[in-house]
Short mmCIF file of C-alpha atoms in Angstrom, two decimals:
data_model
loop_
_atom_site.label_atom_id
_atom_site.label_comp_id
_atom_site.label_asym_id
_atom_site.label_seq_id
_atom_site.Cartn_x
_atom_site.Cartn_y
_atom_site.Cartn_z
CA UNK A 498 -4.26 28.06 61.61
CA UNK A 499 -4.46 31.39 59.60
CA UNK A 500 -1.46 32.00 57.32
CA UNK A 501 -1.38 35.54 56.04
CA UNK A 502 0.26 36.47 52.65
CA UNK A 503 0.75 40.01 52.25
CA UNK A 504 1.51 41.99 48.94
CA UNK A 505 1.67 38.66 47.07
CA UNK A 506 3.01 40.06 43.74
CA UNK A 507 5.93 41.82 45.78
CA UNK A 508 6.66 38.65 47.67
CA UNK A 509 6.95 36.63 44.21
CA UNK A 510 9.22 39.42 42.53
CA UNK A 511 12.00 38.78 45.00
CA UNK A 512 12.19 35.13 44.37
CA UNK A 513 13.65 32.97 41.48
CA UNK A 514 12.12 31.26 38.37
CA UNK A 515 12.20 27.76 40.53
CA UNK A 516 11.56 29.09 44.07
CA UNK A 517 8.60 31.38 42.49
CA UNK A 518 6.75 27.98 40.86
CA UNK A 519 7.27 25.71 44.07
CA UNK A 520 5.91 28.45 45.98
CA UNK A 521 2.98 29.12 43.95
CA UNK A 522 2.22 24.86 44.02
CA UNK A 523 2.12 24.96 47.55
CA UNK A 524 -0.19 27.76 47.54
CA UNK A 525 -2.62 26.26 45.01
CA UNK A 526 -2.42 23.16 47.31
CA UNK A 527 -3.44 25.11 50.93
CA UNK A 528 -6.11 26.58 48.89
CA UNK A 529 -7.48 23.22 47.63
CA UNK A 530 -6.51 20.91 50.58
CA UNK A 531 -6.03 23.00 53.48
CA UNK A 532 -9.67 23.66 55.01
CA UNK A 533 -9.59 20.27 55.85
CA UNK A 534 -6.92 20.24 57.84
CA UNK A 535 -7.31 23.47 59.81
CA UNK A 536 -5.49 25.83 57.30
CA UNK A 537 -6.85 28.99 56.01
CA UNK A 538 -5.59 31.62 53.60
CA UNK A 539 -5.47 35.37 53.53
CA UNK A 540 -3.81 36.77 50.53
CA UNK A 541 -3.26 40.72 49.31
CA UNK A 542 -2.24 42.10 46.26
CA UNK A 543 -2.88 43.68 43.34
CA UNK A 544 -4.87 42.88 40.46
CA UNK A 545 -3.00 40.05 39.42
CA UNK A 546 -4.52 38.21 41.54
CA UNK A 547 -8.06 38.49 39.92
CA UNK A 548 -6.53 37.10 36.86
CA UNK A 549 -4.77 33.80 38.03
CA UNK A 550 -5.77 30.23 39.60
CA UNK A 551 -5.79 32.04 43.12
CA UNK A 552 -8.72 33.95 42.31
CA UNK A 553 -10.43 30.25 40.83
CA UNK A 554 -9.66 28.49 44.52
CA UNK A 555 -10.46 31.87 46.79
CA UNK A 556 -13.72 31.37 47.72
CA UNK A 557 -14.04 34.71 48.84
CA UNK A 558 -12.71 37.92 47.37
CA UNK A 559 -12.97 41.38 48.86
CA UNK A 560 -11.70 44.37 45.79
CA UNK A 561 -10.72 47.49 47.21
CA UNK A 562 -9.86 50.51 45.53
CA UNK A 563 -8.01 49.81 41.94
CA UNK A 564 -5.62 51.75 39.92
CA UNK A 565 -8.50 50.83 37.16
CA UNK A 566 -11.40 50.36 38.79
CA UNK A 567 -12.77 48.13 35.38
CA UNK A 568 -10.29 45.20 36.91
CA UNK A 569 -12.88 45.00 39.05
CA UNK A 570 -14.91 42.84 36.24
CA UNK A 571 -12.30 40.20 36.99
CA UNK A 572 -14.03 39.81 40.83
CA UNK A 573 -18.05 39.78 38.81
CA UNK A 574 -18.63 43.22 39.69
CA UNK A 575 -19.85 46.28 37.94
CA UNK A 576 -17.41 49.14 37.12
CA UNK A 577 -19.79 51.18 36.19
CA UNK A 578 -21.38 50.89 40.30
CA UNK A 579 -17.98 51.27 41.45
CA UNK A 580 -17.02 55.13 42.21
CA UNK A 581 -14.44 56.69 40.65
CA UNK A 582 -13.10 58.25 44.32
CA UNK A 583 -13.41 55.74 47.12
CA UNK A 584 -11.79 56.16 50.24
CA UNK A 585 -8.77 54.13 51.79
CA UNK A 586 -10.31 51.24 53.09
CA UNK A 587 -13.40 50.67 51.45
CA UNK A 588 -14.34 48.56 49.68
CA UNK A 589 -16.87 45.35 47.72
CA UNK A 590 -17.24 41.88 48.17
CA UNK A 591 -16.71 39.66 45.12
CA UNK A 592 -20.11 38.05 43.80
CA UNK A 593 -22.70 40.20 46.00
CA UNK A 594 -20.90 43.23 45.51
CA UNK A 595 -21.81 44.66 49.41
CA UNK A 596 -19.99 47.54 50.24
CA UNK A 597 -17.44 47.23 53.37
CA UNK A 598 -15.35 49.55 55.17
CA UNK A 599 -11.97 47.83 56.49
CA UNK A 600 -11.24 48.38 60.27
CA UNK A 601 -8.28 49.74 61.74
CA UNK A 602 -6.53 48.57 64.55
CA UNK A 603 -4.90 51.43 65.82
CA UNK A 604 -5.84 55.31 66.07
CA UNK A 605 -2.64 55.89 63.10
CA UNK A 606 -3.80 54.80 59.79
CA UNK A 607 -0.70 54.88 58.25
CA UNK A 608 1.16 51.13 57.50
CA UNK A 609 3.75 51.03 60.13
CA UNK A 610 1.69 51.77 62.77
CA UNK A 611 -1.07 49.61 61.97
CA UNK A 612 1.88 46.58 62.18
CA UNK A 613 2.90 47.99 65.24
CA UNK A 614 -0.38 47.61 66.79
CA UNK A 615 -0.68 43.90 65.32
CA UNK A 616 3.19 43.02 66.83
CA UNK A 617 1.63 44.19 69.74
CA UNK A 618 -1.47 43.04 70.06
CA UNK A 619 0.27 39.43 69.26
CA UNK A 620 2.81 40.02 71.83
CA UNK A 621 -0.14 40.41 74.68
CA UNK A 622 -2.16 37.33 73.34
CA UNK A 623 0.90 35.18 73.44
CA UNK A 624 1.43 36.44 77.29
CA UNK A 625 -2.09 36.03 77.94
CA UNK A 626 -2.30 32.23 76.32
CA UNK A 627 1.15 31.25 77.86
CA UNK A 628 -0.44 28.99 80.20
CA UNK A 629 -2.23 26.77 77.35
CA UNK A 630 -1.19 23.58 76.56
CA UNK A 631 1.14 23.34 73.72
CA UNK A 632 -0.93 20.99 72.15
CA UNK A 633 -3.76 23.19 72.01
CA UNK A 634 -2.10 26.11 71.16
CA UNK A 635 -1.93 27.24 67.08
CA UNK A 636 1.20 26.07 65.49
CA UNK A 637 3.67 28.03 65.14
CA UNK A 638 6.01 28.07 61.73
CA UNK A 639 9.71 29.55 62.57
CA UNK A 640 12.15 30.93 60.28
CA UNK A 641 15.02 29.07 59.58
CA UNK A 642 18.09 30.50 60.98
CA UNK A 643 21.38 31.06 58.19
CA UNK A 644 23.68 31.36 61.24
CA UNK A 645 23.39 28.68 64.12
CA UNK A 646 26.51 27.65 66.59
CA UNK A 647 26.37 24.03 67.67
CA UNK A 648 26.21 24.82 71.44
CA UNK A 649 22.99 27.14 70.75
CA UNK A 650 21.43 23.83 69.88
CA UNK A 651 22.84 21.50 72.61
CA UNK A 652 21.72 23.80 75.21
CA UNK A 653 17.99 23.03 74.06
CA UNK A 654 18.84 19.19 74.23
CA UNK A 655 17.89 17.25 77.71
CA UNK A 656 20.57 14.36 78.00
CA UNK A 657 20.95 12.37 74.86
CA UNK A 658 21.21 8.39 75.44
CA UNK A 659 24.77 7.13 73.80
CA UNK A 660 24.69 7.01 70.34
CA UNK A 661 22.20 9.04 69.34
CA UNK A 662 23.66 11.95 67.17
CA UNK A 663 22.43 15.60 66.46
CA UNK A 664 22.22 16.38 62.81
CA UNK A 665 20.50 19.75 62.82
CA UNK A 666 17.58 21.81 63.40
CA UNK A 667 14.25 21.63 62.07
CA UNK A 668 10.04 21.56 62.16
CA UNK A 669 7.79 24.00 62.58
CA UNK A 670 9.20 24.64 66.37
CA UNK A 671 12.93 24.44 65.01
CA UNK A 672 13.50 21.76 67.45
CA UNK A 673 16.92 19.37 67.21
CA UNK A 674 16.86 16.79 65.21
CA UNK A 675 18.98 13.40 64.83
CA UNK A 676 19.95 10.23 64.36
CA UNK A 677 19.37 6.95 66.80
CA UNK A 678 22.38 4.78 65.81
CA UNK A 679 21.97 2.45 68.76
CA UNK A 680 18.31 1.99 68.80
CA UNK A 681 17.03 2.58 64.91
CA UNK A 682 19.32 1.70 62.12
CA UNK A 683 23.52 1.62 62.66
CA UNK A 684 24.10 3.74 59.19
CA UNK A 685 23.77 7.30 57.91
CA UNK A 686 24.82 8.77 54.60
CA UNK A 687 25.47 12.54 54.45
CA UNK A 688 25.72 13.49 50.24
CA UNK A 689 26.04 17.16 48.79
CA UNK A 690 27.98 19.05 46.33
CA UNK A 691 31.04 20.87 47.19
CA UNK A 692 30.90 23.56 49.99
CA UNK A 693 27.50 22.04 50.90
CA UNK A 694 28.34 21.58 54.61
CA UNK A 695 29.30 17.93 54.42
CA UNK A 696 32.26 17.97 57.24
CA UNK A 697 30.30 20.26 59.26
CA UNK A 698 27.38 17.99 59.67
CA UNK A 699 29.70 14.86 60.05
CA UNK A 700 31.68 17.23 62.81
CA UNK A 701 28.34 17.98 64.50
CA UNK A 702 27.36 14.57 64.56
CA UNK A 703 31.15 13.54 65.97
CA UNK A 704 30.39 16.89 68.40
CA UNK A 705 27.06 15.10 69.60
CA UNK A 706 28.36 11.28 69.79
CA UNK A 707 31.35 12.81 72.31
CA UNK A 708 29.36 14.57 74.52
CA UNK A 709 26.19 11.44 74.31
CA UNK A 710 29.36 9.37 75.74
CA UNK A 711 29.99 6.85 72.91
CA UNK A 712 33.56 6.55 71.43
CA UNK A 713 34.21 7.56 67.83
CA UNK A 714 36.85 6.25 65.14
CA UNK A 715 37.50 9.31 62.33
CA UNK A 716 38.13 8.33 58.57
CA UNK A 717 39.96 11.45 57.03
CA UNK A 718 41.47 10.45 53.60
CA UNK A 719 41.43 14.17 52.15
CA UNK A 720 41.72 17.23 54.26
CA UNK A 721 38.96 17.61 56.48
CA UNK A 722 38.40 19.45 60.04
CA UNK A 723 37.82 15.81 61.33
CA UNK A 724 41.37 15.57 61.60
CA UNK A 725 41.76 17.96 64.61
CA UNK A 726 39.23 15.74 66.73
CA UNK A 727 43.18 13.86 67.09
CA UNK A 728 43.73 12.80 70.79
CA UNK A 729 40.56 13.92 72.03
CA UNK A 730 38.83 12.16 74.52
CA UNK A 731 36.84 9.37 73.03
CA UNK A 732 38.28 9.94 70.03
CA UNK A 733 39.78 5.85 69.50
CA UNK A 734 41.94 7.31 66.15
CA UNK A 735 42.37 9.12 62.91
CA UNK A 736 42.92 6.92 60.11
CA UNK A 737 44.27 9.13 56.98
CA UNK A 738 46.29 6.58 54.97
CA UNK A 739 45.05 6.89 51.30
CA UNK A 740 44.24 2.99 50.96
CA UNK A 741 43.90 1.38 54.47
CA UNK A 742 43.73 -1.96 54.99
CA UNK A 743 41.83 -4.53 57.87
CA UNK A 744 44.07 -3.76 60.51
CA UNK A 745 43.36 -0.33 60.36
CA UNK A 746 40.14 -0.97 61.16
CA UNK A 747 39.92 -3.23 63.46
CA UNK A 748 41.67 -2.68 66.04
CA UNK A 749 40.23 0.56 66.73
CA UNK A 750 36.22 -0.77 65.91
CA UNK A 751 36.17 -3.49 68.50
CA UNK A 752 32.91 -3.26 70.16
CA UNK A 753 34.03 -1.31 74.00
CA UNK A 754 31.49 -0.58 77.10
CA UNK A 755 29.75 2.07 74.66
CA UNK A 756 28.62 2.70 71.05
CA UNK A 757 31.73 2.93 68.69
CA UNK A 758 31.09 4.99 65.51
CA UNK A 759 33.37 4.78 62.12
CA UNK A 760 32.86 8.74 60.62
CA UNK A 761 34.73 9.10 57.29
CA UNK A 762 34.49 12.02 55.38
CA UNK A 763 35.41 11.86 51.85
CA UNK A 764 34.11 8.60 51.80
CA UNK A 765 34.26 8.34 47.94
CA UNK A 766 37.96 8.39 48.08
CA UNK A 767 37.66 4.77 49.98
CA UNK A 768 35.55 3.47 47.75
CA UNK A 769 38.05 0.62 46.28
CA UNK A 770 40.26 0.54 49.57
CA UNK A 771 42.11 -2.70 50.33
CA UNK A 772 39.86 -2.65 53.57
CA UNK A 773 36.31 -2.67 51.77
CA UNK A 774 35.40 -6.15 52.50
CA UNK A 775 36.19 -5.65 55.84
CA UNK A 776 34.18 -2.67 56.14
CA UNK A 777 31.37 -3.96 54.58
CA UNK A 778 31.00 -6.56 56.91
CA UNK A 779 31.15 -4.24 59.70
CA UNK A 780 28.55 -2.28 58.42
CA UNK A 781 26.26 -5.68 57.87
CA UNK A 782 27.03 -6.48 61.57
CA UNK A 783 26.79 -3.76 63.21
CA UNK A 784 23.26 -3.54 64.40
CA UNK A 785 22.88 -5.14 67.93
CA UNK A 786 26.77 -4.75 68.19
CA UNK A 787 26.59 -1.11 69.29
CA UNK A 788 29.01 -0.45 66.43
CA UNK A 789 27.64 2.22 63.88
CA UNK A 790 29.12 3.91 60.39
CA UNK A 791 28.25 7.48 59.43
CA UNK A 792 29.79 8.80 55.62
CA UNK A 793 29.79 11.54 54.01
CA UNK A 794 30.69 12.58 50.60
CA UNK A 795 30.25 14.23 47.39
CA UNK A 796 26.55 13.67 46.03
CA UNK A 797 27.70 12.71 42.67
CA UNK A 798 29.70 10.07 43.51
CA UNK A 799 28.94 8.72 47.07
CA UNK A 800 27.55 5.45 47.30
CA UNK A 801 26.79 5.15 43.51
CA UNK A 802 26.57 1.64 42.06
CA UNK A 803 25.01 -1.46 42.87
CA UNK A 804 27.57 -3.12 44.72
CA UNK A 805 30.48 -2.00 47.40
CA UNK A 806 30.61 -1.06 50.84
CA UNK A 807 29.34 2.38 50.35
CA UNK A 808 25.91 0.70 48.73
CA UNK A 809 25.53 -1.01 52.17
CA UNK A 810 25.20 2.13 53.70
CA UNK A 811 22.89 3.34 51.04
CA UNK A 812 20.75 0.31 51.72
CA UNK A 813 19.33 1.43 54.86
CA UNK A 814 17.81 4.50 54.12
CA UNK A 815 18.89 6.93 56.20
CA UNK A 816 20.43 10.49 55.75
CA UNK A 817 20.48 13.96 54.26
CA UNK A 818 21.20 15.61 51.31
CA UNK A 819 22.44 19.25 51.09
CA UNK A 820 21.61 21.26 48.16
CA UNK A 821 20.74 18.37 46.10
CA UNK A 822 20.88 19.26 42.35
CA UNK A 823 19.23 16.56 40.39
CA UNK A 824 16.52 14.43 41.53
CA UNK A 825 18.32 10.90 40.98
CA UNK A 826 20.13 12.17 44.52
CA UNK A 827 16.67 11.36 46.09
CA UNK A 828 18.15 7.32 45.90
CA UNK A 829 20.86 7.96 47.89
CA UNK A 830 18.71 8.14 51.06
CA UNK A 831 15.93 6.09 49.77
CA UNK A 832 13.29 8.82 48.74
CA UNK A 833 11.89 10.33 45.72
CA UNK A 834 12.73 13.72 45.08
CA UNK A 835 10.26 16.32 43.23
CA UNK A 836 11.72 19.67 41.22
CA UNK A 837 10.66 21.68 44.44
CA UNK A 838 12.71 19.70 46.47
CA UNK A 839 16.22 20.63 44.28
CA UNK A 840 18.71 23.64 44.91
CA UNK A 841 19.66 26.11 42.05
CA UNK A 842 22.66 27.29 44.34
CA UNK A 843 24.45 25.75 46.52
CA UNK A 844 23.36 26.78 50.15
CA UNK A 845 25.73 25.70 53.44
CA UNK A 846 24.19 23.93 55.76
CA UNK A 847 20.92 23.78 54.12
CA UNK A 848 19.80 19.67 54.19
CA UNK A 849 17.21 17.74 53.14
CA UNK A 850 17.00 15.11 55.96
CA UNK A 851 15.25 11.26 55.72
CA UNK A 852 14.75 9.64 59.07
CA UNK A 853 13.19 6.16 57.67
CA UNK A 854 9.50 7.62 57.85
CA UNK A 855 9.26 8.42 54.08
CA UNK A 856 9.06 12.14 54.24
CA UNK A 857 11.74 14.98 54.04
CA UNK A 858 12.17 17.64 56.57
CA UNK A 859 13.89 20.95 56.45
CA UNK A 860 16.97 21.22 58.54
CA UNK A 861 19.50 23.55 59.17
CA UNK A 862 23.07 22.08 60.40
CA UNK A 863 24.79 24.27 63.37
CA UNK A 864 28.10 25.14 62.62
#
């Protein structure tokens, strides 16, 4: 796979501080470690990039005309065999300092219509390799959507067994991603800071379960959209009292012909309810019951501690974290976070998912 960076330093000038440096890792990283997995690097830009640990890991370097043509020292080459007037296009490798002339790929020389011609030329090879297997085929990387409906995503979804429960999209293909209540583990933990997107990735997931044919119980103790999911088919109940107790529960968890899943929101707000014990035990039994608890909640708060019916939850390593700011949030879902991995603004939707496999991956929750 060929990953092409163009105009490097203008890339780098519209990104922050943080977002700059993580990029900039991952690049030194592709240099070092990609080749061996398939990965190569072609980079433009100006003479910064003589200067800087890109030019120590580029093996090879072709300089074409500078603004000062004694930058070109920076490459091992001669100024003083360099012209003064060369023409667009031209120019010397690094190290044996052989003259080149760049091609063009269209009759136009001018920018726009030499990207036209590669859009094109892209366009026909993708026709003309449609009938390659995907495995063989070069990956593809797609851009994360900031705007994506729920039924845009359930459209792409064959029929999901009972219980399993969209959480977003995500991968290189942007493909739907979620969470096997039934089969894997009966627990996930949603955590991020305010406006993060926590209700809307518990509603998706409620969305999901409906449609997958399991039953759902709703646990609203602040305001949340969950509430309107009221009298809906499947729905078993809305609890919103501010400190249930066992019967609550109960009643409305007994195991049925289906899945059941508990969803509260807000789940910090129940976190010395009258019906903790009770819930606790649920959540310890639940596996092989088809009975299943999803939470969600703020990320400073959630399932903190070492003990409680939230921590049981916690346990099982599973979830996603929106816009996590620090990297103690990484325990909340069982992984360790790095500084690349945090969010200097808070970003809707944006999550940070762990499955159980040990990695993080990228999603983007529908709305």
């Amino acid at each position: 796979m060929m990953l092409l960076l163009d105009r490097w330093e203008g890339f780098m000038g519209t990104l922050s501080e943080h977002d700059g440096g993580a990029l900039t890792d991952l690049i030194h990283t592709l240099l070092r470690e990609g080749a061996s997995a398939g990965v190569h690097l072609i980079i433009t830009g100006d003479h910064s990039l003589l200067s800087g640990r890109i030019s120590s890991l580029t093996d090879e370097k072709v300089v074409l005309r500078l603004s000062d043509r004694t930058d070109a020292s920076m490459a091992g080459l001669n100024p003083r065999k360099i012209p003064e007037h060369m023409p667009a296009g031209r120019g010397y490798r690094a190290g044996s300092a052989i003259e080149l002339q760049v091609a063009l790929i269209a009759p136009d020389p001018s920018g726009p219509a030499q990207v036209a011609a590669m859009h094109a030329l892209a366009a026909t090879l993708t026709e003309r390799e449609a009938s390659v297997p995907r495995a063989q085929r070069p990956s593809r990387i797609a851009v994360m959507p900031t705007e994506l409906t729920f039924d845009q995503v359930w459209e792409t979804l064959p029929a999901p067994a009972p219980g399993w429960a969209l959480i977003g999209v995500g991968g290189d293909e942007l493909e739907p991603i979620g969470m096997d209540l039934v089969n894997d583990l009966p627990t996930f933990l949603i955590a991020g800071p305010a406006r993060s997107g926590r209700s809307t990735a518990l509603g998706v997931m409620a969305e999901s379960l409906l449609r997958g044919g399991a039953e759902i119980v709703v646990g609203a103790p602040l305001r949340s959209p969950l509430r309107d999911l009221a009298g809906r088919p499947g729905v078993r109940g809305v609890i919103t009292d501010e400190n249930p107790r066992d019967p609550d529960f109960a009643e409305l968890m007994e195991p049925g012909d289906g899945p059941v899943v508990l969803l509260i929101d807000d789940a910090e707000s129940w976190r010395d309810m009258l019906a903790r014990d009770y819930v606790r035990q649920l959540i310890r039994q639940a596996s092989g019951s088809n009975r299943a608890v999803v939470i969600a909640g703020e990320i400073s708060s959630v399932a903190m501690g070492f003990s409680g019916w939230q921590v049981e939850v916690k346990k099982n390593r599973r979830g996603i974290l929106l816009s996590p700011p620090t990297l103690s949030a990484g325990d909340l879902v069982g992984v360790r976070l790095s500084r690349a991995h945090l969010a200097e603004r808070v970003v809707a939707g944006a999550a940070k998912a762990h499955l159980g496999d040990g990695s993080l991956q990228n999603l983007q929750i529908p709305c």
